PDB file of C-alpha atoms in Angstrom:
ATOM      1  CA  ASP A  11       0.000   0.000   0.000  1.00  0.00           C
ATOM      2  CA  ALA A  12       1.227   3.484  -0.826  1.00  0.00           C
ATOM      3  CA  LYS A  13       2.151   5.566   2.185  1.00  0.00           C
ATOM      4  CA  THR A  14       0.592   8.746   3.496  1.00  0.00           C
ATOM      5  CA  THR A  15       2.055  11.250   5.943  1.00  0.00           C
ATOM      6  CA  GLN A  16      -0.137  13.245   8.296  1.00  0.00           C
ATOM      7  CA  PRO A  17       0.600  15.443  11.318  1.00  0.00           C
ATOM      8  CA  ASN A  18       0.075  13.580  14.571  1.00  0.00           C
ATOM      9  CA  SER A  19      -2.264  16.212  15.954  1.00  0.00           C
ATOM     10  CA  MET A  20      -3.875  19.560  15.197  1.00  0.00           C
ATOM     11  CA  GLU A  21      -5.972  22.073  17.074  1.00  0.00           C
ATOM     12  CA  SER A  22      -8.655  24.371  15.809  1.00  0.00           C
ATOM     13  CA  ASN A  23     -11.224  26.706  17.260  1.00  0.00           C
ATOM     14  CA  GLU A  24     -14.882  25.911  17.146  1.00  0.00           C
ATOM     15  CA  GLU A  25     -16.795  27.443  14.227  1.00  0.00           C
ATOM     16  CA  GLU A  26     -13.623  28.050  12.225  1.00  0.00           C
ATOM     17  CA  PRO A  27     -12.474  26.171   9.100  1.00  0.00           C
ATOM     18  CA  VAL A  28      -9.979  23.340   9.516  1.00  0.00           C
ATOM     19  CA  HIS A  29      -7.489  22.222   6.891  1.00  0.00           C
ATOM     20  CA  LEU A  30      -6.072  18.748   7.493  1.00  0.00           C
ATOM     21  CA  PRO A  31      -3.056  18.026   5.265  1.00  0.00           C
ATOM     22  CA  CYS A  32      -1.893  14.719   3.852  1.00  0.00           C
ATOM     23  CA  ASN A  33       1.211  13.960   1.803  1.00  0.00           C
ATOM     24  CA  HIS A  34       1.298  10.990  -0.531  1.00  0.00           C
ATOM     25  CA  SER A  35       4.274  11.513  -2.798  1.00  0.00           C
ATOM     26  CA  THR A  36       4.351   7.875  -4.005  1.00  0.00           C
ATOM     27  CA  ILE A  37       0.722   7.823  -5.131  1.00  0.00           C
ATOM     28  CA  SER A  38       0.077   5.791  -8.270  1.00  0.00           C
ATOM     29  CA  GLY A  39      -2.347   6.530 -11.074  1.00  0.00           C
ATOM     30  CA  THR A  40      -4.894   3.983  -9.811  1.00  0.00           C
ATOM     31  CA  ASP A  41      -4.911   5.185  -6.178  1.00  0.00           C
ATOM     32  CA  TYR A  42      -7.976   6.939  -4.854  1.00  0.00           C
ATOM     33  CA  ILE A  43      -7.558   9.284  -1.888  1.00  0.00           C
ATOM     34  CA  HIS A  44      -9.931   8.344   0.905  1.00  0.00           C
ATOM     35  CA  TRP A  45     -10.571  10.092   4.212  1.00  0.00           C
ATOM     36  CA  TYR A  46     -12.130   8.477   7.246  1.00  0.00           C
ATOM     37  CA  ARG A  47     -12.529   9.683  10.784  1.00  0.00           C
ATOM     38  CA  GLN A  48     -12.959   7.934  14.109  1.00  0.00           C
ATOM     39  CA  LEU A  49     -14.828   9.687  16.870  1.00  0.00           C
ATOM     40  CA  PRO A  50     -14.034   8.634  20.447  1.00  0.00           C
ATOM     41  CA  SER A  51     -15.292   5.120  21.245  1.00  0.00           C
ATOM     42  CA  GLN A  52     -16.789   4.651  17.778  1.00  0.00           C
ATOM     43  CA  GLY A  53     -15.953   2.821  14.585  1.00  0.00           C
ATOM     44  CA  PRO A  54     -14.300   4.565  11.641  1.00  0.00           C
ATOM     45  CA  GLU A  55     -16.609   6.686   9.524  1.00  0.00           C
ATOM     46  CA  TYR A  56     -16.221   7.396   5.810  1.00  0.00           C
ATOM     47  CA  VAL A  57     -15.826  11.101   5.093  1.00  0.00           C
ATOM     48  CA  ILE A  58     -14.950  11.635   1.441  1.00  0.00           C
ATOM     49  CA  HIS A  59     -12.826  10.351  -1.409  1.00  0.00           C
ATOM     50  CA  GLY A  60     -11.481  11.569  -4.732  1.00  0.00           C
ATOM     51  CA  LEU A  61      -9.159  10.753  -7.609  1.00  0.00           C
ATOM     52  CA  THR A  62      -8.030  13.944  -9.331  1.00  0.00           C
ATOM     53  CA  SER A  63     -10.656  16.637  -8.997  1.00  0.00           C
ATOM     54  CA  ASN A  64     -11.692  18.435  -5.837  1.00  0.00           C
ATOM     55  CA  VAL A  65     -14.757  16.939  -4.196  1.00  0.00           C
ATOM     56  CA  ASN A  66     -17.460  18.296  -1.929  1.00  0.00           C
ATOM     57  CA  ASN A  67     -20.072  16.541   0.158  1.00  0.00           C
ATOM     58  CA  ARG A  68     -22.205  17.376   3.157  1.00  0.00           C
ATOM     59  CA  MET A  69     -19.410  16.516   5.588  1.00  0.00           C
ATOM     60  CA  ALA A  70     -16.331  18.083   4.048  1.00  0.00           C
ATOM     61  CA  SER A  71     -14.373  19.118   0.975  1.00  0.00           C
ATOM     62  CA  LEU A  72     -11.329  17.422  -0.458  1.00  0.00           C
ATOM     63  CA  ALA A  73      -8.742  19.504  -2.267  1.00  0.00           C
ATOM     64  CA  ILE A  74      -6.277  17.475  -4.344  1.00  0.00           C
ATOM     65  CA  ALA A  75      -3.024  18.963  -5.595  1.00  0.00           C
ATOM     66  CA  GLU A  76      -2.533  19.033  -9.339  1.00  0.00           C
ATOM     67  CA  ASP A  77       0.340  16.509  -9.129  1.00  0.00           C
ATOM     68  CA  ARG A  78      -1.753  14.406  -6.685  1.00  0.00           C
ATOM     69  CA  LYS A  79       1.138  14.166  -4.259  1.00  0.00           C
ATOM     70  CA  SER A  80      -0.802  15.858  -1.513  1.00  0.00           C
ATOM     71  CA  SER A  81      -4.374  16.561  -0.493  1.00  0.00           C
ATOM     72  CA  THR A  82      -6.237  18.556   2.129  1.00  0.00           C
ATOM     73  CA  LEU A  83      -9.429  17.698   3.930  1.00  0.00           C
ATOM     74  CA  ILE A  84     -11.399  20.845   4.677  1.00  0.00           C
ATOM     75  CA  LEU A  85     -14.004  21.074   7.411  1.00  0.00           C
ATOM     76  CA  HIS A  86     -15.706  24.355   6.670  1.00  0.00           C
ATOM     77  CA  ARG A  87     -16.950  25.143  10.151  1.00  0.00           C
ATOM     78  CA  ALA A  88     -15.661  22.878  12.884  1.00  0.00           C
ATOM     79  CA  THR A  89     -17.874  21.887  15.779  1.00  0.00           C
ATOM     80  CA  LEU A  90     -16.958  20.104  18.994  1.00  0.00           C
ATOM     81  CA  ARG A  91     -18.434  16.977  17.432  1.00  0.00           C
ATOM     82  CA  ASP A  92     -15.687  17.039  14.786  1.00  0.00           C
ATOM     83  CA  ALA A  93     -13.028  16.172  17.371  1.00  0.00           C
ATOM     84  CA  ALA A  94     -11.725  12.835  16.107  1.00  0.00           C
ATOM     85  CA  VAL A  95      -8.813  11.032  14.511  1.00  0.00           C
ATOM     86  CA  TYR A  96      -8.770  11.700  10.756  1.00  0.00           C
ATOM     87  CA  TYR A  97      -7.203   9.146   8.452  1.00  0.00           C
ATOM     88  CA  CYS A  98      -5.944   9.820   4.945  1.00  0.00           C
ATOM     89  CA  ILE A  99      -5.759   6.510   3.051  1.00  0.00           C
ATOM     90  CA  LEU A 100      -4.728   5.646  -0.483  1.00  0.00           C
ATOM     91  CA  ARG A 101      -6.773   2.920  -2.021  1.00  0.00           C
ATOM     92  CA  ASP A 102      -6.015   1.232  -5.316  1.00  0.00           C
ATOM     93  CA  ASN A 103      -9.348   0.553  -6.985  1.00  0.00           C
ATOM     94  CA  ARG A 104      -8.181  -3.028  -7.574  1.00  0.00           C
ATOM     95  CA  ASP A 105      -7.372  -3.540  -3.893  1.00  0.00           C
ATOM     96  CA  ASP A 106      -9.663  -5.396  -1.583  1.00  0.00           C
ATOM     97  CA  LYS A 107      -8.943  -3.568   1.642  1.00  0.00           C
ATOM     98  CA  ILE A 108      -8.063  -0.243   3.204  1.00  0.00           C
ATOM     99  CA  ILE A 109      -5.144   0.113   5.587  1.00  0.00           C
ATOM    100  CA  PHE A 110      -5.271   2.632   8.408  1.00  0.00           C
ATOM    101  CA  GLY A 111      -2.262   4.607   9.564  1.00  0.00           C
ATOM    102  CA  LYS A 112      -2.044   6.631  12.758  1.00  0.00           C
ATOM    103  CA  GLY A 113      -4.000   9.585  11.381  1.00  0.00           C
ATOM    104  CA  THR A 114      -4.276  13.126  12.735  1.00  0.00           C
ATOM    105  CA  ARG A 115      -5.937  13.672  16.081  1.00  0.00           C
ATOM    106  CA  LEU A 116      -8.000  16.849  15.726  1.00  0.00           C
ATOM    107  CA  HIS A 117      -8.786  18.810  18.874  1.00  0.00           C
ATOM    108  CA  ILE A 118     -11.521  21.440  18.720  1.00  0.00           C
ATOM    109  CA  LEU A 119     -11.310  24.261  21.226  1.00  0.00           C
ATOM    110  CA  PRO A 120     -14.577  25.829  22.400  1.00  0.00           C
TER     111      PRO A 120
ATOM    112  CA  GLU B  25     -29.235   6.070   6.646  1.00  0.00           C
ATOM    113  CA  PRO B  26     -28.393   2.338   6.448  1.00  0.00           C
ATOM    114  CA  GLU B  27     -26.156   0.992   9.211  1.00  0.00           C
ATOM    115  CA  VAL B  28     -23.879  -1.947   9.880  1.00  0.00           C
ATOM    116  CA  THR B  29     -25.070  -3.583  13.086  1.00  0.00           C
ATOM    117  CA  GLN B  30     -22.761  -5.483  15.416  1.00  0.00           C
ATOM    118  CA  THR B  31     -23.677  -7.659  18.386  1.00  0.00           C
ATOM    119  CA  PRO B  32     -22.893  -7.903  21.193  1.00  0.00           C
ATOM    120  CA  SER B  33     -21.481  -4.487  21.989  1.00  0.00           C
ATOM    121  CA  HIS B  34     -19.313  -5.985  24.721  1.00  0.00           C
ATOM    122  CA  GLN B  35     -18.299  -9.586  25.353  1.00  0.00           C
ATOM    123  CA  VAL B  36     -16.213 -10.957  28.180  1.00  0.00           C
ATOM    124  CA  THR B  37     -14.818 -14.447  27.767  1.00  0.00           C
ATOM    125  CA  GLN B  38     -12.347 -16.715  29.476  1.00  0.00           C
ATOM    126  CA  MET B  39      -9.059 -17.515  27.835  1.00  0.00           C
ATOM    127  CA  GLY B  40      -9.343 -20.625  25.680  1.00  0.00           C
ATOM    128  CA  GLN B  41     -13.055 -20.206  25.015  1.00  0.00           C
ATOM    129  CA  GLU B  42     -14.599 -19.788  21.585  1.00  0.00           C
ATOM    130  CA  VAL B  43     -16.349 -16.549  20.715  1.00  0.00           C
ATOM    131  CA  ILE B  44     -18.516 -15.557  17.784  1.00  0.00           C
ATOM    132  CA  LEU B  45     -18.899 -11.900  16.905  1.00  0.00           C
ATOM    133  CA  ARG B  46     -21.879 -11.061  14.758  1.00  0.00           C
ATOM    134  CA  CYS B  47     -22.476  -8.414  12.143  1.00  0.00           C
ATOM    135  CA  VAL B  48     -25.357  -7.509   9.868  1.00  0.00           C
ATOM    136  CA  PRO B  49     -23.917  -5.620   6.876  1.00  0.00           C
ATOM    137  CA  ILE B  50     -25.916  -3.232   4.731  1.00  0.00           C
ATOM    138  CA  SER B  51     -28.263  -5.294   2.607  1.00  0.00           C
ATOM    139  CA  ASN B  52     -27.107  -4.351  -0.904  1.00  0.00           C
ATOM    140  CA  HIS B  53     -23.406  -4.456  -0.049  1.00  0.00           C
ATOM    141  CA  LEU B  54     -21.291  -7.237  -1.497  1.00  0.00           C
ATOM    142  CA  TYR B  55     -17.915  -6.901   0.230  1.00  0.00           C
ATOM    143  CA  PHE B  56     -17.461  -7.524   3.929  1.00  0.00           C
ATOM    144  CA  TYR B  57     -14.559  -6.950   6.299  1.00  0.00           C
ATOM    145  CA  TRP B  58     -13.372  -7.437   9.839  1.00  0.00           C
ATOM    146  CA  TYR B  59     -10.915  -5.073  11.494  1.00  0.00           C
ATOM    147  CA  ARG B  60      -9.681  -4.887  15.043  1.00  0.00           C
ATOM    148  CA  GLN B  61      -8.254  -2.137  17.238  1.00  0.00           C
ATOM    149  CA  ILE B  62      -6.289  -2.907  20.352  1.00  0.00           C
ATOM    150  CA  LEU B  63      -6.699  -0.149  22.934  1.00  0.00           C
ATOM    151  CA  GLY B  64      -4.589   2.875  22.003  1.00  0.00           C
ATOM    152  CA  GLN B  65      -3.372   1.357  18.734  1.00  0.00           C
ATOM    153  CA  LYS B  66      -4.175   1.544  15.026  1.00  0.00           C
ATOM    154  CA  VAL B  67      -7.161  -0.009  13.325  1.00  0.00           C
ATOM    155  CA  GLU B  68      -5.839  -3.253  11.809  1.00  0.00           C
ATOM    156  CA  PHE B  69      -7.196  -5.171   8.827  1.00  0.00           C
ATOM    157  CA  LEU B  70      -8.086  -8.794   9.516  1.00  0.00           C
ATOM    158  CA  VAL B  71      -9.984 -10.213   6.546  1.00  0.00           C
ATOM    159  CA  SER B  72     -12.069  -9.374   3.497  1.00  0.00           C
ATOM    160  CA  PHE B  73     -14.899 -11.543   2.202  1.00  0.00           C
ATOM    161  CA  TYR B  74     -16.643 -11.568  -1.155  1.00  0.00           C
ATOM    162  CA  ASN B  75     -18.828 -14.038  -2.990  1.00  0.00           C
ATOM    163  CA  ASN B  76     -18.906 -16.377   0.009  1.00  0.00           C
ATOM    164  CA  GLU B  77     -15.189 -16.728   0.328  1.00  0.00           C
ATOM    165  CA  ILE B  78     -12.205 -14.990   1.839  1.00  0.00           C
ATOM    166  CA  SER B  79     -10.576 -12.710  -0.713  1.00  0.00           C
ATOM    167  CA  GLU B  80      -7.715 -11.485   1.434  1.00  0.00           C
ATOM    168  CA  LYS B  81      -6.475 -11.915   4.984  1.00  0.00           C
ATOM    169  CA  SER B  82      -3.730 -10.431   7.116  1.00  0.00           C
ATOM    170  CA  GLU B  83      -1.039 -12.181   9.130  1.00  0.00           C
ATOM    171  CA  ILE B  84      -3.145 -11.634  12.229  1.00  0.00           C
ATOM    172  CA  PHE B  85      -5.915 -13.816  10.772  1.00  0.00           C
ATOM    173  CA  ASP B  86      -4.387 -17.182  11.615  1.00  0.00           C
ATOM    174  CA  ASP B  87      -6.003 -20.606  12.011  1.00  0.00           C
ATOM    175  CA  GLN B  88      -7.748 -19.493  15.199  1.00  0.00           C
ATOM    176  CA  PHE B  89      -9.941 -17.126  13.197  1.00  0.00           C
ATOM    177  CA  SER B  90     -12.700 -17.936  10.742  1.00  0.00           C
ATOM    178  CA  VAL B  91     -15.471 -16.002   9.021  1.00  0.00           C
ATOM    179  CA  GLU B  92     -18.819 -17.082   7.718  1.00  0.00           C
ATOM    180  CA  ARG B  93     -21.900 -15.666   6.068  1.00  0.00           C
ATOM    181  CA  PRO B  94     -24.330 -18.358   7.127  1.00  0.00           C
ATOM    182  CA  ASP B  95     -27.667 -17.011   5.934  1.00  0.00           C
ATOM    183  CA  GLY B  96     -27.210 -14.166   3.478  1.00  0.00           C
ATOM    184  CA  SER B  97     -27.600 -11.451   6.073  1.00  0.00           C
ATOM    185  CA  ASN B  98     -25.274 -12.181   8.989  1.00  0.00           C
ATOM    186  CA  PHE B  99     -21.491 -12.078   8.769  1.00  0.00           C
ATOM    187  CA  THR B 100     -19.642 -13.661  11.672  1.00  0.00           C
ATOM    188  CA  LEU B 101     -16.109 -13.752  13.022  1.00  0.00           C
ATOM    189  CA  LYS B 102     -15.207 -16.760  15.129  1.00  0.00           C
ATOM    190  CA  ILE B 103     -12.173 -17.013  17.359  1.00  0.00           C
ATOM    191  CA  ARG B 104     -11.706 -20.659  18.277  1.00  0.00           C
ATOM    192  CA  SER B 105      -9.555 -20.437  21.388  1.00  0.00           C
ATOM    193  CA  THR B 106      -9.218 -16.918  22.673  1.00  0.00           C
ATOM    194  CA  LYS B 107      -5.971 -15.534  24.047  1.00  0.00           C
ATOM    195  CA  LEU B 108      -5.439 -12.533  26.269  1.00  0.00           C
ATOM    196  CA  GLU B 109      -3.965 -10.636  23.322  1.00  0.00           C
ATOM    197  CA  ASP B 110      -7.230 -11.021  21.384  1.00  0.00           C
ATOM    198  CA  SER B 111      -8.751  -8.387  23.669  1.00  0.00           C
ATOM    199  CA  ALA B 112      -9.672  -5.515  21.359  1.00  0.00           C
ATOM    200  CA  MET B 113     -12.486  -3.684  19.596  1.00  0.00           C
ATOM    201  CA  TYR B 114     -13.602  -5.642  16.556  1.00  0.00           C
ATOM    202  CA  PHE B 115     -15.204  -3.691  13.739  1.00  0.00           C
ATOM    203  CA  CYS B 116     -17.220  -5.095  10.880  1.00  0.00           C
ATOM    204  CA  ALA B 117     -17.477  -3.127   7.638  1.00  0.00           C
ATOM    205  CA  SER B 118     -19.180  -3.483   4.299  1.00  0.00           C
ATOM    206  CA  THR B 119     -19.105  -1.745   0.952  1.00  0.00           C
ATOM    207  CA  ARG B 120     -21.137  -1.844  -2.218  1.00  0.00           C
ATOM    208  CA  THR B 121     -18.267  -2.806  -4.475  1.00  0.00           C
ATOM    209  CA  GLY B 122     -14.605  -3.518  -3.957  1.00  0.00           C
ATOM    210  CA  GLY B 123     -13.642  -0.460  -5.901  1.00  0.00           C
ATOM    211  CA  VAL B 124     -14.042   3.171  -5.175  1.00  0.00           C
ATOM    212  CA  TYR B 125     -16.869   3.362  -2.692  1.00  0.00           C
ATOM    213  CA  GLY B 126     -16.387   4.104   0.962  1.00  0.00           C
ATOM    214  CA  TYR B 127     -16.781   1.519   3.674  1.00  0.00           C
ATOM    215  CA  THR B 128     -19.524   1.609   6.284  1.00  0.00           C
ATOM    216  CA  PHE B 129     -18.295   0.458   9.674  1.00  0.00           C
ATOM    217  CA  GLY B 130     -20.268  -0.845  12.606  1.00  0.00           C
ATOM    218  CA  SER B 131     -19.900   0.499  16.127  1.00  0.00           C
ATOM    219  CA  GLY B 132     -17.803  -2.470  17.132  1.00  0.00           C
ATOM    220  CA  THR B 133     -17.739  -5.266  19.673  1.00  0.00           C
ATOM    221  CA  ARG B 134     -15.428  -4.846  22.620  1.00  0.00           C
ATOM    222  CA  LEU B 135     -13.930  -8.264  23.354  1.00  0.00           C
ATOM    223  CA  THR B 136     -12.314  -8.734  26.741  1.00  0.00           C
ATOM    224  CA  VAL B 137     -10.449 -11.986  27.342  1.00  0.00           C
ATOM    225  CA  VAL B 138      -9.768 -12.737  31.013  1.00  0.00           C
TER     226      VAL B 138
END
């Protein structure tokens, strides 16, 4: 599996945007960029995924660099409920599993 | 919104006993997975299951583990003879296809081996 690099932790203030970075310099042409999050004491939760173009959904936006070697998950207005570990995962569309790294622990300050 | 349901939420068992963890995946999903997370550690892949057979498994998934989809709705993980180090949260997941769609995870079963 291709590797991703994320900061161990980040802090943000409530009601402000949050930009969570992810580097994936060894990404291959068939890798999709997936983001999941894990709230305390819960299972992982799918957030968003993309291939080349930026993507938006009701939870977040995903900005993908033109060379695809990095991406940023954007939470437009963080709430206390967004405090979680966020995982950036590369998934080959031929692969039968996703592999979790350590992710970024996001703290939201009231 | 459809959910993956796992039962029980917490199971305590004695070392050496067999346990079966149960999952009901989303009904139109075709790919099923088990993951585990030891307290304070990463979420680890155990096994993937498609078309009534294992499609991939990790090194953790040794002969003590087995999976089954007995009736077209349930998906089970059996641990034949539990060890202390099997204590963890076990998460079931499913997805519509093996390709680009996201996984839906259950809330997990906390297994405590004493």
